[in-house]
XYZ file of N, CA and C in Angstrom:
645
model
N 2.196 5.181 -32.089
C 2.923 5.311 -30.813
C 4.500 5.961 -31.031
N 5.263 6.345 -30.135
C 6.535 7.079 -30.579
C 6.782 6.043 -29.588
N 8.684 5.873 -30.476
C 9.318 4.769 -30.086
C 10.331 5.403 -28.324
N 10.305 4.924 -27.822
C 10.985 5.190 -26.017
C 11.979 4.601 -26.626
N 12.464 6.385 -25.147
C 14.113 6.530 -25.951
C 14.266 6.575 -24.407
N 15.775 6.934 -24.540
C 16.463 6.690 -22.475
C 16.099 7.946 -22.098
N 16.437 9.663 -23.082
C 15.566 11.058 -21.969
C 13.867 10.507 -22.052
N 13.841 9.785 -22.538
C 11.592 9.581 -21.913
C 12.171 9.287 -20.121
N 12.937 7.837 -20.325
C 13.340 8.057 -19.128
C 13.553 8.243 -18.223
N 14.755 9.535 -17.947
C 15.799 10.366 -17.418
C 15.451 11.032 -17.427
N 14.101 11.907 -18.528
C 12.509 13.205 -17.976
C 11.497 12.486 -16.968
N 11.162 10.583 -16.264
C 10.600 10.519 -15.943
C 11.368 10.815 -14.534
N 12.466 10.684 -13.247
C 13.727 10.880 -12.688
C 13.873 12.086 -12.333
N 12.881 13.035 -13.609
C 13.807 14.354 -13.286
C 12.486 15.114 -13.029
N 11.474 14.255 -12.628
C 10.277 14.049 -12.388
C 9.775 14.238 -10.931
N 9.566 15.603 -11.119
C 9.219 15.858 -9.043
C 7.386 15.089 -8.631
N 6.879 15.071 -9.463
C 6.035 13.522 -9.452
C 6.375 12.419 -9.148
N 7.388 12.443 -9.655
C 7.314 10.862 -9.784
C 8.052 10.543 -7.734
N 9.205 11.748 -7.348
C 9.375 11.308 -6.269
C 9.375 11.636 -5.107
N 7.247 12.348 -5.048
C 6.266 12.151 -4.547
C 5.797 10.818 -4.210
N 5.615 10.912 -5.381
C 4.958 9.475 -6.063
C 5.402 7.904 -4.839
N 6.764 7.680 -5.131
C 8.362 6.926 -4.133
C 7.915 7.048 -2.383
N 7.776 8.414 -2.809
C 7.646 8.810 -0.661
C 5.826 8.233 -0.448
N 5.686 8.958 -0.782
C 4.034 8.282 -1.067
C 3.842 7.019 -0.540
N 4.275 6.306 -1.739
C 4.729 4.705 -1.620
C 5.654 4.072 -0.063
N 6.563 3.846 -0.307
C 7.458 3.960 0.940
C 7.191 4.176 2.255
N 6.156 5.347 2.287
C 5.911 5.385 3.771
C 4.648 5.233 3.593
N 3.826 4.785 3.141
C 2.254 3.951 3.300
C 3.040 1.938 3.288
N 3.334 2.304 1.695
C 3.941 0.469 1.283
C 4.651 -0.237 2.093
N 5.093 0.409 2.123
C 5.674 -0.518 2.320
C 6.208 -0.609 4.404
N 5.402 0.260 5.032
C 5.356 0.139 5.981
C 3.840 -0.942 7.117
N 3.354 -0.800 5.832
C 2.352 -1.862 6.532
C 3.084 -2.857 5.288
N 3.511 -3.460 5.052
C 3.848 -4.688 4.568
C 4.357 -5.068 6.163
N 5.401 -4.839 6.583
C 6.571 -4.704 7.130
C 5.547 -5.443 8.461
N 3.974 -4.452 8.586
C 3.455 -4.981 9.706
C 2.664 -5.924 9.213
N 2.230 -6.035 8.640
C 1.432 -7.669 8.063
C 2.085 -8.355 7.349
N 3.243 -8.593 6.916
C 4.053 -10.380 6.785
C 5.070 -9.676 8.072
N 5.885 -9.348 8.078
C 5.932 -10.095 9.621
C 6.106 -9.618 11.195
N 5.883 -9.042 10.907
C 4.544 -8.487 12.974
C 3.300 -9.421 12.961
N 2.876 -9.142 12.048
C 1.269 -9.306 12.690
C 1.743 -10.892 12.883
N 1.673 -12.107 12.016
C 1.265 -13.433 12.111
C 1.764 -14.054 13.439
N 2.922 -13.295 13.644
C 3.512 -13.169 15.989
C 2.565 -12.604 17.030
N 2.451 -11.678 16.046
C 1.232 -10.839 17.269
C -0.019 -11.841 17.500
N -0.309 -11.701 15.836
C -1.924 -12.754 16.551
C -1.812 -13.862 16.402
N -1.231 -14.822 16.137
C -1.110 -15.823 17.248
C -1.021 -16.709 18.389
N -0.129 -15.099 19.200
C -0.075 -14.385 20.765
C -1.439 -13.978 21.310
N -2.905 -14.369 20.640
C -4.201 -13.874 20.811
C -4.377 -14.926 22.044
N -3.993 -16.313 21.418
C -4.774 -17.201 21.613
C -3.870 -18.085 22.353
N -5.240 -19.165 23.013
C -4.741 -19.676 24.656
C -3.216 -20.740 24.548
N -3.069 -20.985 23.162
C -1.534 -21.574 22.298
C -0.688 -21.267 20.972
N 0.224 -20.523 21.433
C 0.433 -20.882 19.936
C 0.295 -21.927 18.485
N 0.542 -22.614 19.115
C -0.770 -24.152 17.788
C -1.482 -23.051 17.554
N -2.795 -23.422 18.892
C -3.998 -22.969 17.808
C -3.849 -21.542 17.252
N -2.805 -20.186 17.758
C -3.344 -18.949 16.802
C -3.065 -19.431 15.109
N -1.848 -19.974 15.152
C -1.187 -20.424 14.013
C -1.754 -21.035 12.998
N -2.278 -21.624 13.661
C -3.574 -22.734 13.339
C -4.969 -22.315 12.787
N -5.141 -21.172 13.487
C -6.544 -20.535 13.136
C -5.776 -19.271 11.731
N -4.703 -19.153 12.005
C -4.260 -17.892 10.765
C -4.069 -18.257 9.403
N -3.778 -19.504 9.473
C -3.272 -20.532 7.920
C -4.770 -20.834 7.643
N -5.954 -20.553 8.205
C -7.462 -20.445 8.107
C -7.825 -19.566 7.356
N -7.785 -18.833 8.694
C -8.113 -16.893 8.235
C -7.167 -16.013 7.301
N -5.937 -17.063 6.739
C -4.869 -16.208 5.684
C -6.224 -16.613 3.784
N -6.369 -18.075 4.166
C -6.072 -18.915 2.585
C -8.943 -18.179 2.859
N -8.843 -18.146 3.459
C -9.849 -16.974 4.112
C -9.944 -15.656 2.615
N -9.070 -15.304 2.817
C -8.794 -14.058 3.007
C -8.436 -13.820 1.327
N -7.359 -15.043 1.414
C -6.529 -15.174 -0.198
C -7.911 -14.064 -1.293
N -8.602 -15.726 -0.567
C -10.376 -15.982 -1.585
C -10.834 -14.379 -1.451
N -11.187 -13.646 -1.017
C -11.623 -12.751 -1.493
C -10.182 -11.681 -2.113
N -9.368 -11.816 -1.571
C -8.569 -10.749 -1.910
C -8.617 -11.675 -4.588
N -8.872 -12.268 -4.331
C -8.844 -12.625 -5.513
C -10.346 -11.877 -6.138
N -11.264 -11.916 -5.335
C -12.737 -11.466 -5.935
C -12.216 -9.797 -6.135
N -11.311 -9.762 -4.622
C -11.799 -8.005 -5.226
C -10.439 -7.358 -5.901
N -9.837 -8.509 -6.544
C -8.838 -8.703 -8.259
C -9.358 -7.819 -9.272
N -10.819 -8.370 -9.063
C -11.636 -8.801 -10.193
C -12.849 -8.100 -9.780
N -12.905 -6.820 -9.332
C -14.332 -6.129 -8.689
C -13.916 -3.986 -7.852
N -12.167 -4.526 -7.701
C -11.670 -3.084 -7.238
C -11.746 -1.786 -8.600
N -10.994 -2.463 -9.681
C -10.753 -1.957 -10.661
C -12.344 -1.137 -11.012
N -14.073 -1.526 -11.556
C -14.042 -0.136 -11.237
C -14.366 1.150 -10.209
N -14.567 0.152 -9.031
C -14.677 1.331 -8.013
C -12.697 2.620 -8.544
N -12.122 1.662 -8.799
C -11.112 3.056 -9.586
C -11.101 3.628 -10.484
N -11.616 3.613 -11.309
C -12.029 3.823 -12.978
C -12.854 4.896 -12.053
N -13.954 4.508 -10.730
C -14.836 5.559 -10.818
C -14.630 6.824 -9.886
N -13.962 6.619 -8.864
C -12.551 7.568 -8.167
C -11.985 8.379 -8.701
N -11.104 7.623 -9.853
C -9.754 7.812 -9.804
C -8.385 7.609 -8.939
N -7.313 7.154 -9.494
C -7.006 6.486 -8.907
C -6.201 7.282 -7.409
N -5.601 8.639 -7.367
C -5.178 9.732 -5.870
C -6.872 9.456 -5.049
N -7.733 9.312 -5.060
C -8.817 8.440 -4.403
C -8.964 7.989 -3.916
N -8.739 6.838 -4.168
C -8.709 5.344 -4.031
C -6.865 5.138 -3.876
N -5.984 5.652 -3.953
C -4.764 5.332 -2.672
C -4.957 5.303 -1.975
N -5.648 7.182 -1.554
C -5.570 7.625 -0.460
C -6.900 6.586 0.276
N -7.899 5.631 -0.104
C -8.616 5.091 0.250
C -8.306 3.834 0.705
N -7.217 3.527 0.050
C -5.703 2.335 0.303
C -4.879 2.272 1.446
N -4.959 3.585 1.701
C -4.009 4.240 3.171
C -5.011 4.398 4.453
N -5.832 4.414 3.661
C -7.821 4.886 5.439
C -7.218 3.362 5.894
N -7.290 2.366 5.411
C -7.728 1.095 5.217
C -5.859 0.529 5.981
N -5.381 1.099 5.647
C -4.276 0.499 6.078
C -4.055 1.525 7.945
N -3.939 1.823 7.735
C -4.687 3.557 8.704
C -5.515 2.367 10.053
N -6.532 2.393 9.237
C -7.496 1.471 10.870
C -7.087 0.082 11.099
N -6.356 -1.104 9.704
C -5.686 -2.077 10.414
C -5.061 -1.812 11.144
N -3.516 -0.816 11.348
C -2.775 -1.039 12.342
C -3.397 -0.242 13.810
N -3.931 0.363 13.748
C -5.204 1.347 15.075
C -5.384 -0.084 15.560
N -6.202 -0.657 15.341
C -6.891 -1.595 15.749
C -6.385 -2.487 16.338
N -4.994 -3.020 15.380
C -4.624 -4.086 16.202
C -2.843 -3.394 17.646
N -3.217 -1.798 17.013
C -2.820 -1.473 18.445
C -4.069 -1.541 19.814
N -4.656 -1.041 19.301
C -5.268 -0.692 20.605
C -6.856 -2.531 20.979
N -6.980 -3.546 20.201
C -7.507 -4.628 20.549
C -6.624 -5.794 20.414
N -7.153 -6.019 21.250
C -6.288 -7.312 21.619
C -7.111 -8.991 21.591
N -8.974 -8.409 21.002
C -9.887 -9.779 21.010
C -9.464 -10.783 19.998
N -8.611 -11.559 19.564
C -9.289 -11.666 18.276
C -10.246 -12.499 17.211
N -11.409 -12.107 17.924
C -12.359 -11.913 17.154
C -12.446 -10.281 16.383
N -12.202 -9.403 16.623
C -11.847 -8.216 16.893
C -10.505 -8.229 15.287
N -9.480 -8.816 15.535
C -8.586 -8.340 15.050
C -8.604 -9.550 13.948
N -9.379 -11.117 14.020
C -9.741 -12.069 12.545
C -10.237 -10.797 11.980
N -11.348 -10.305 12.694
C -12.036 -8.658 11.468
C -11.495 -8.087 10.732
N -10.146 -7.719 10.787
C -9.949 -6.539 10.492
C -8.176 -7.276 9.498
N -8.176 -8.371 9.791
C -7.163 -9.032 9.106
C -7.963 -8.945 7.899
N -9.821 -9.348 7.357
C -10.184 -9.376 6.153
C -10.555 -8.196 5.792
N -9.711 -6.828 6.141
C -9.033 -5.349 5.192
C -8.334 -5.627 4.583
N -7.426 -6.670 4.500
C -6.308 -6.612 4.354
C -6.332 -6.852 2.448
N -8.158 -7.986 2.434
C -8.503 -8.192 1.018
C -8.836 -6.983 -0.351
N -9.149 -6.713 0.784
C -9.584 -5.214 0.053
C -8.687 -4.067 -0.579
N -8.183 -4.288 0.374
C -6.829 -2.530 0.942
C -5.644 -3.073 -0.612
N -5.498 -4.399 -0.681
C -4.794 -4.852 -1.341
C -4.645 -4.770 -2.816
N -5.782 -5.285 -3.222
C -5.841 -4.837 -4.693
C -6.587 -3.286 -5.110
N -6.560 -2.847 -3.934
C -7.270 -1.523 -4.050
C -5.929 -1.356 -4.628
N -4.636 -0.890 -3.240
C -3.729 -0.159 -3.379
C -2.616 -0.224 -4.769
N -3.032 -1.571 -4.844
C -2.562 -2.440 -5.993
C -3.166 -1.452 -7.675
N -4.378 -2.111 -7.791
C -4.291 -0.703 -9.334
C -4.500 0.470 -8.722
N -4.226 0.212 -8.108
C -5.131 1.803 -7.745
C -3.360 2.716 -7.886
N -2.365 1.855 -7.647
C -0.743 2.441 -7.890
C -0.336 2.429 -10.019
N -0.947 1.277 -10.232
C -1.564 0.683 -12.072
C -2.280 2.343 -12.488
N -3.050 2.672 -12.076
C -4.049 3.475 -12.449
C -3.118 4.923 -12.077
N -2.781 5.391 -11.197
C -1.685 6.440 -10.962
C -0.629 6.442 -11.864
N -0.330 5.461 -12.472
C 0.960 5.729 -12.844
C 0.886 5.662 -14.731
N -0.038 5.684 -15.167
C -0.674 5.833 -15.643
C -0.951 7.201 -16.601
N -2.452 7.299 -15.069
C -2.089 9.105 -15.618
C -2.061 9.783 -15.393
N -0.423 9.266 -15.068
C 0.243 11.182 -14.318
C 1.589 10.999 -14.661
N 1.843 9.805 -16.148
C 3.812 9.510 -16.556
C 2.892 8.933 -17.454
N 3.727 9.448 -19.180
C 4.157 9.054 -20.507
C 3.696 7.028 -19.683
N 2.783 6.737 -20.603
C 1.407 5.512 -20.771
C 3.060 4.828 -21.704
N 3.700 5.142 -21.818
C 4.727 4.076 -22.357
C 5.322 3.499 -22.009
N 5.846 4.239 -20.181
C 6.683 3.848 -19.508
C 5.676 3.240 -18.327
N 5.066 3.095 -18.656
C 3.737 2.747 -17.245
C 4.260 1.606 -16.396
N 4.165 0.723 -16.836
C 5.104 -0.640 -16.514
C 6.112 -0.368 -15.733
N 6.559 0.098 -16.560
C 8.778 0.813 -15.695
C 8.031 1.623 -14.810
N 7.837 2.437 -14.031
C 7.096 3.194 -13.391
C 6.662 2.479 -12.898
N 5.504 1.096 -12.290
C 4.933 0.745 -11.695
C 6.551 0.207 -10.944
N 7.383 -0.576 -11.915
C 8.016 -2.025 -11.674
C 9.025 -0.691 -10.035
N 9.219 0.071 -11.303
C 10.174 0.927 -9.756
C 9.691 1.378 -8.864
N 9.370 2.466 -8.614
C 7.963 4.038 -8.234
C 7.864 2.855 -7.082
N 6.278 1.111 -7.742
C 6.322 0.840 -6.012
C 6.913 -0.580 -5.883
N 6.998 -1.277 -6.209
C 7.973 -2.266 -6.354
C 9.184 -2.114 -5.841
N 9.957 -1.661 -6.713
C 12.019 -1.635 -6.362
C 11.305 -0.716 -5.075
N 10.899 0.306 -4.878
C 11.005 1.189 -3.816
C 9.860 0.973 -2.547
N 8.988 -0.063 -2.589
C 8.471 -0.385 -1.244
C 9.702 -1.620 -0.836
N 9.433 -2.224 -2.047
C 10.522 -3.238 -1.510
C 12.550 -2.455 -0.937
N 12.929 -1.803 -0.916
C 13.830 -1.415 -0.767
C 13.558 -0.481 1.013
N 12.409 0.312 0.578
C 12.298 0.781 2.315
C 12.363 0.114 3.500
N 11.137 -1.673 2.813
C 10.787 -2.776 3.393
C 12.790 -3.311 3.932
N 13.385 -3.431 3.187
C 14.988 -3.747 3.957
C 15.516 -2.775 4.821
N 15.796 -1.978 4.443
C 16.429 -0.349 5.002
C 15.877 0.161 6.006
N 13.899 0.052 6.860
C 13.321 0.037 7.957
C 12.632 -1.931 8.673
N 13.565 -2.313 8.412
C 13.387 -3.107 9.251
C 13.782 -3.799 10.290
N 15.086 -3.471 10.475
C 16.624 -3.499 11.548
C 15.994 -2.638 11.830
N 15.356 -1.148 12.461
C 15.004 -0.137 13.029
C 14.133 -0.282 13.691
N 12.402 -0.852 12.722
C 11.373 -1.091 13.621
C 11.725 -2.207 14.302
N 12.958 -3.205 13.565
C 13.636 -3.958 14.080
C 13.973 -4.345 15.961
N 13.986 -3.099 16.443
C 15.219 -2.329 17.144
C 14.035 -1.340 17.746
N 13.077 -1.299 17.618
C 12.018 -0.739 18.181
C 11.348 -1.272 19.062
N 10.786 -3.235 18.653
C 10.089 -4.018 19.369
C 9.990 -4.233 19.740
N 12.238 -4.644 19.504
C 12.753 -5.440 20.977
C 12.656 -4.480 22.303
N 12.330 -2.498 22.330
C 12.940 -2.313 23.035
C 10.802 -1.857 23.521
N 9.921 -2.058 23.101
C 9.030 -0.827 23.324
C 7.764 -2.631 23.116
N 8.166 -3.365 22.317
C 7.108 -4.586 21.582
C 6.142 -3.733 21.394
N 5.128 -4.977 21.065
C 3.989 -4.693 19.796
C 3.147 -2.902 19.132
N 2.722 -3.437 20.585
C 1.693 -1.590 21.022
C 2.221 0.003 20.132
N 3.677 -0.098 20.604
C 4.487 1.058 20.963
C 4.611 1.142 19.355
N 5.288 0.115 18.116
C 5.500 0.050 17.213
C 4.038 0.077 15.873
N 2.735 -0.232 16.692
C 2.064 -0.361 15.841
C 0.974 1.291 15.981
N 1.292 1.351 16.928
C 0.826 3.306 17.165
C 1.444 4.283 16.413
N 3.634 3.846 16.713
C 3.928 4.201 15.186
C 3.403 4.299 13.364
N 3.306 3.328 13.633
C 3.886 3.419 11.640
C 1.591 3.381 11.681
N 0.846 3.933 12.825
C -0.360 4.748 11.976
C -0.345 6.086 12.366
N 0.836 7.096 13.088
C 0.524 7.954 13.215
C 1.514 8.346 11.833
N 3.287 7.892 11.173
C 3.471 7.970 10.024
C 2.391 7.351 9.049
N 2.052 6.673 8.503
C 1.389 6.154 7.544
C 0.296 7.796 7.028
N -0.120 8.161 8.760
C -1.490 9.551 8.845
C -0.693 10.355 8.116
N 0.198 10.921 8.218
C 1.188 12.014 7.593
C 1.449 11.869 6.130
N 2.096 10.611 5.674
C 2.242 10.243 4.599
C 0.359 10.531 4.014
N 0.072 9.519 4.812
C -1.289 10.460 3.819
C -1.949 11.299 3.959
N -1.578 12.613 4.350
C -1.577 13.889 4.385
C -1.213 14.789 3.556
N 0.397 14.123 3.119
C 0.686 14.361 2.487
C 0.455 14.131 0.882
N 0.414 12.605 0.252
C -0.558 12.359 -0.374
C -1.631 13.495 -0.412
N -2.025 13.135 -0.002
C -3.415 14.346 -0.546
C -3.747 15.782 -0.801
N -2.208 16.796 -0.231
C -1.434 17.062 -0.354
C -1.116 17.200 -1.627
N 0.278 16.812 -2.136
C 0.655 16.848 -2.872
C 0.727 15.749 -4.301
N -0.071 14.715 -4.146
C 0.027 13.744 -5.430
C -1.025 14.359 -6.306
N -0.013 14.038 -7.396
C -1.177 14.318 -8.958
C -2.718 13.636 -9.294
N -3.496 14.997 -9.436
C -4.767 14.883 -9.976
C -5.050 13.913 -11.306
N -3.184 13.448 -12.050
C -4.079 13.314 -13.139
C -3.738 13.311 -14.330
N -3.173 14.876 -15.355
C -2.635 15.769 -15.640
C -1.961 15.555 -16.159
N -2.340 14.473 -17.278
C -0.525 13.716 -18.043
C -0.916 14.960 -19.087
N 0.519 14.823 -19.304
C 0.772 15.930 -21.198
C 1.690 14.922 -21.654
N 2.490 13.800 -21.361
C 2.780 13.331 -21.486
C 1.990 12.485 -23.234
N 3.531 10.956 -24.136
C 2.272 10.772 -25.296
C 1.709 9.645 -24.400
N 0.226 9.841 -25.609
C -0.729 8.370 -24.293
C -0.905 7.784 -25.592
N -1.045 6.016 -24.857
C -1.511 4.759 -27.084
C -3.181 5.579 -26.251
N -3.527 6.142 -25.062
C -4.660 5.302 -24.631
C -5.756 7.401 -24.976
N -6.944 7.145 -24.064
C -7.609 8.364 -23.320
C -7.979 7.951 -22.206
N -7.514 8.796 -21.076
C -7.003 8.303 -19.370
C -8.170 10.143 -18.986
N -9.135 9.735 -18.140
C -9.560 11.140 -18.457
C -8.699 11.821 -16.621
N -9.518 12.770 -16.290
C -9.057 13.536 -15.907
C -9.729 13.655 -14.453
N -8.308 13.123 -13.450
C -8.868 12.814 -11.846
C -8.644 14.206 -11.402
N -9.985 14.314 -9.765
C -9.428 15.249 -8.857
C -10.107 14.930 -7.837
N -9.184 15.478 -6.500
C -9.678 15.394 -5.739
C -10.620 15.978 -4.705
């Protein structure tokens, strides 16, 4: 395997595919995490007769979801390898939209509890797909760096930048408006991804064989 040089890192940041990937992550994962981490727990607790009851049920539900998520981490790689990174990313985005949209349209704690468990599918699906996409579309020697910068840092920065305006919108219009808005934004970015995300034809140095992916 060739040694990684500074020019290899610079080449990644000059690649339009990388910035398309970053935009897709920011427009999906960042919005989804604001929904799931900052808004959903309080929204869910408010569906019950008392906030205390809702908070307690949320704790039980969240514990069950974590168990399912661990199982998903073991099973979902087989699905991602079968369909390819791009299709898996699109599937993950569709689950995001489904969950956010149902939260906007339903006030049933039973239905909302059910779609909360979708998180156990969505997180492993998206995280594993992101890493496979990094390997399939960029120099595999830099896959960990691309995962860190293109996914972890980009999504975290997106959350920081978006949280304040989202909070202002929530104060002005409430949960349902914000959830509808998130659904619309993620849908647009998902369509953007269908058109512009790469199909996985890597031309850079690689340490292993990665099959081409088509959508």
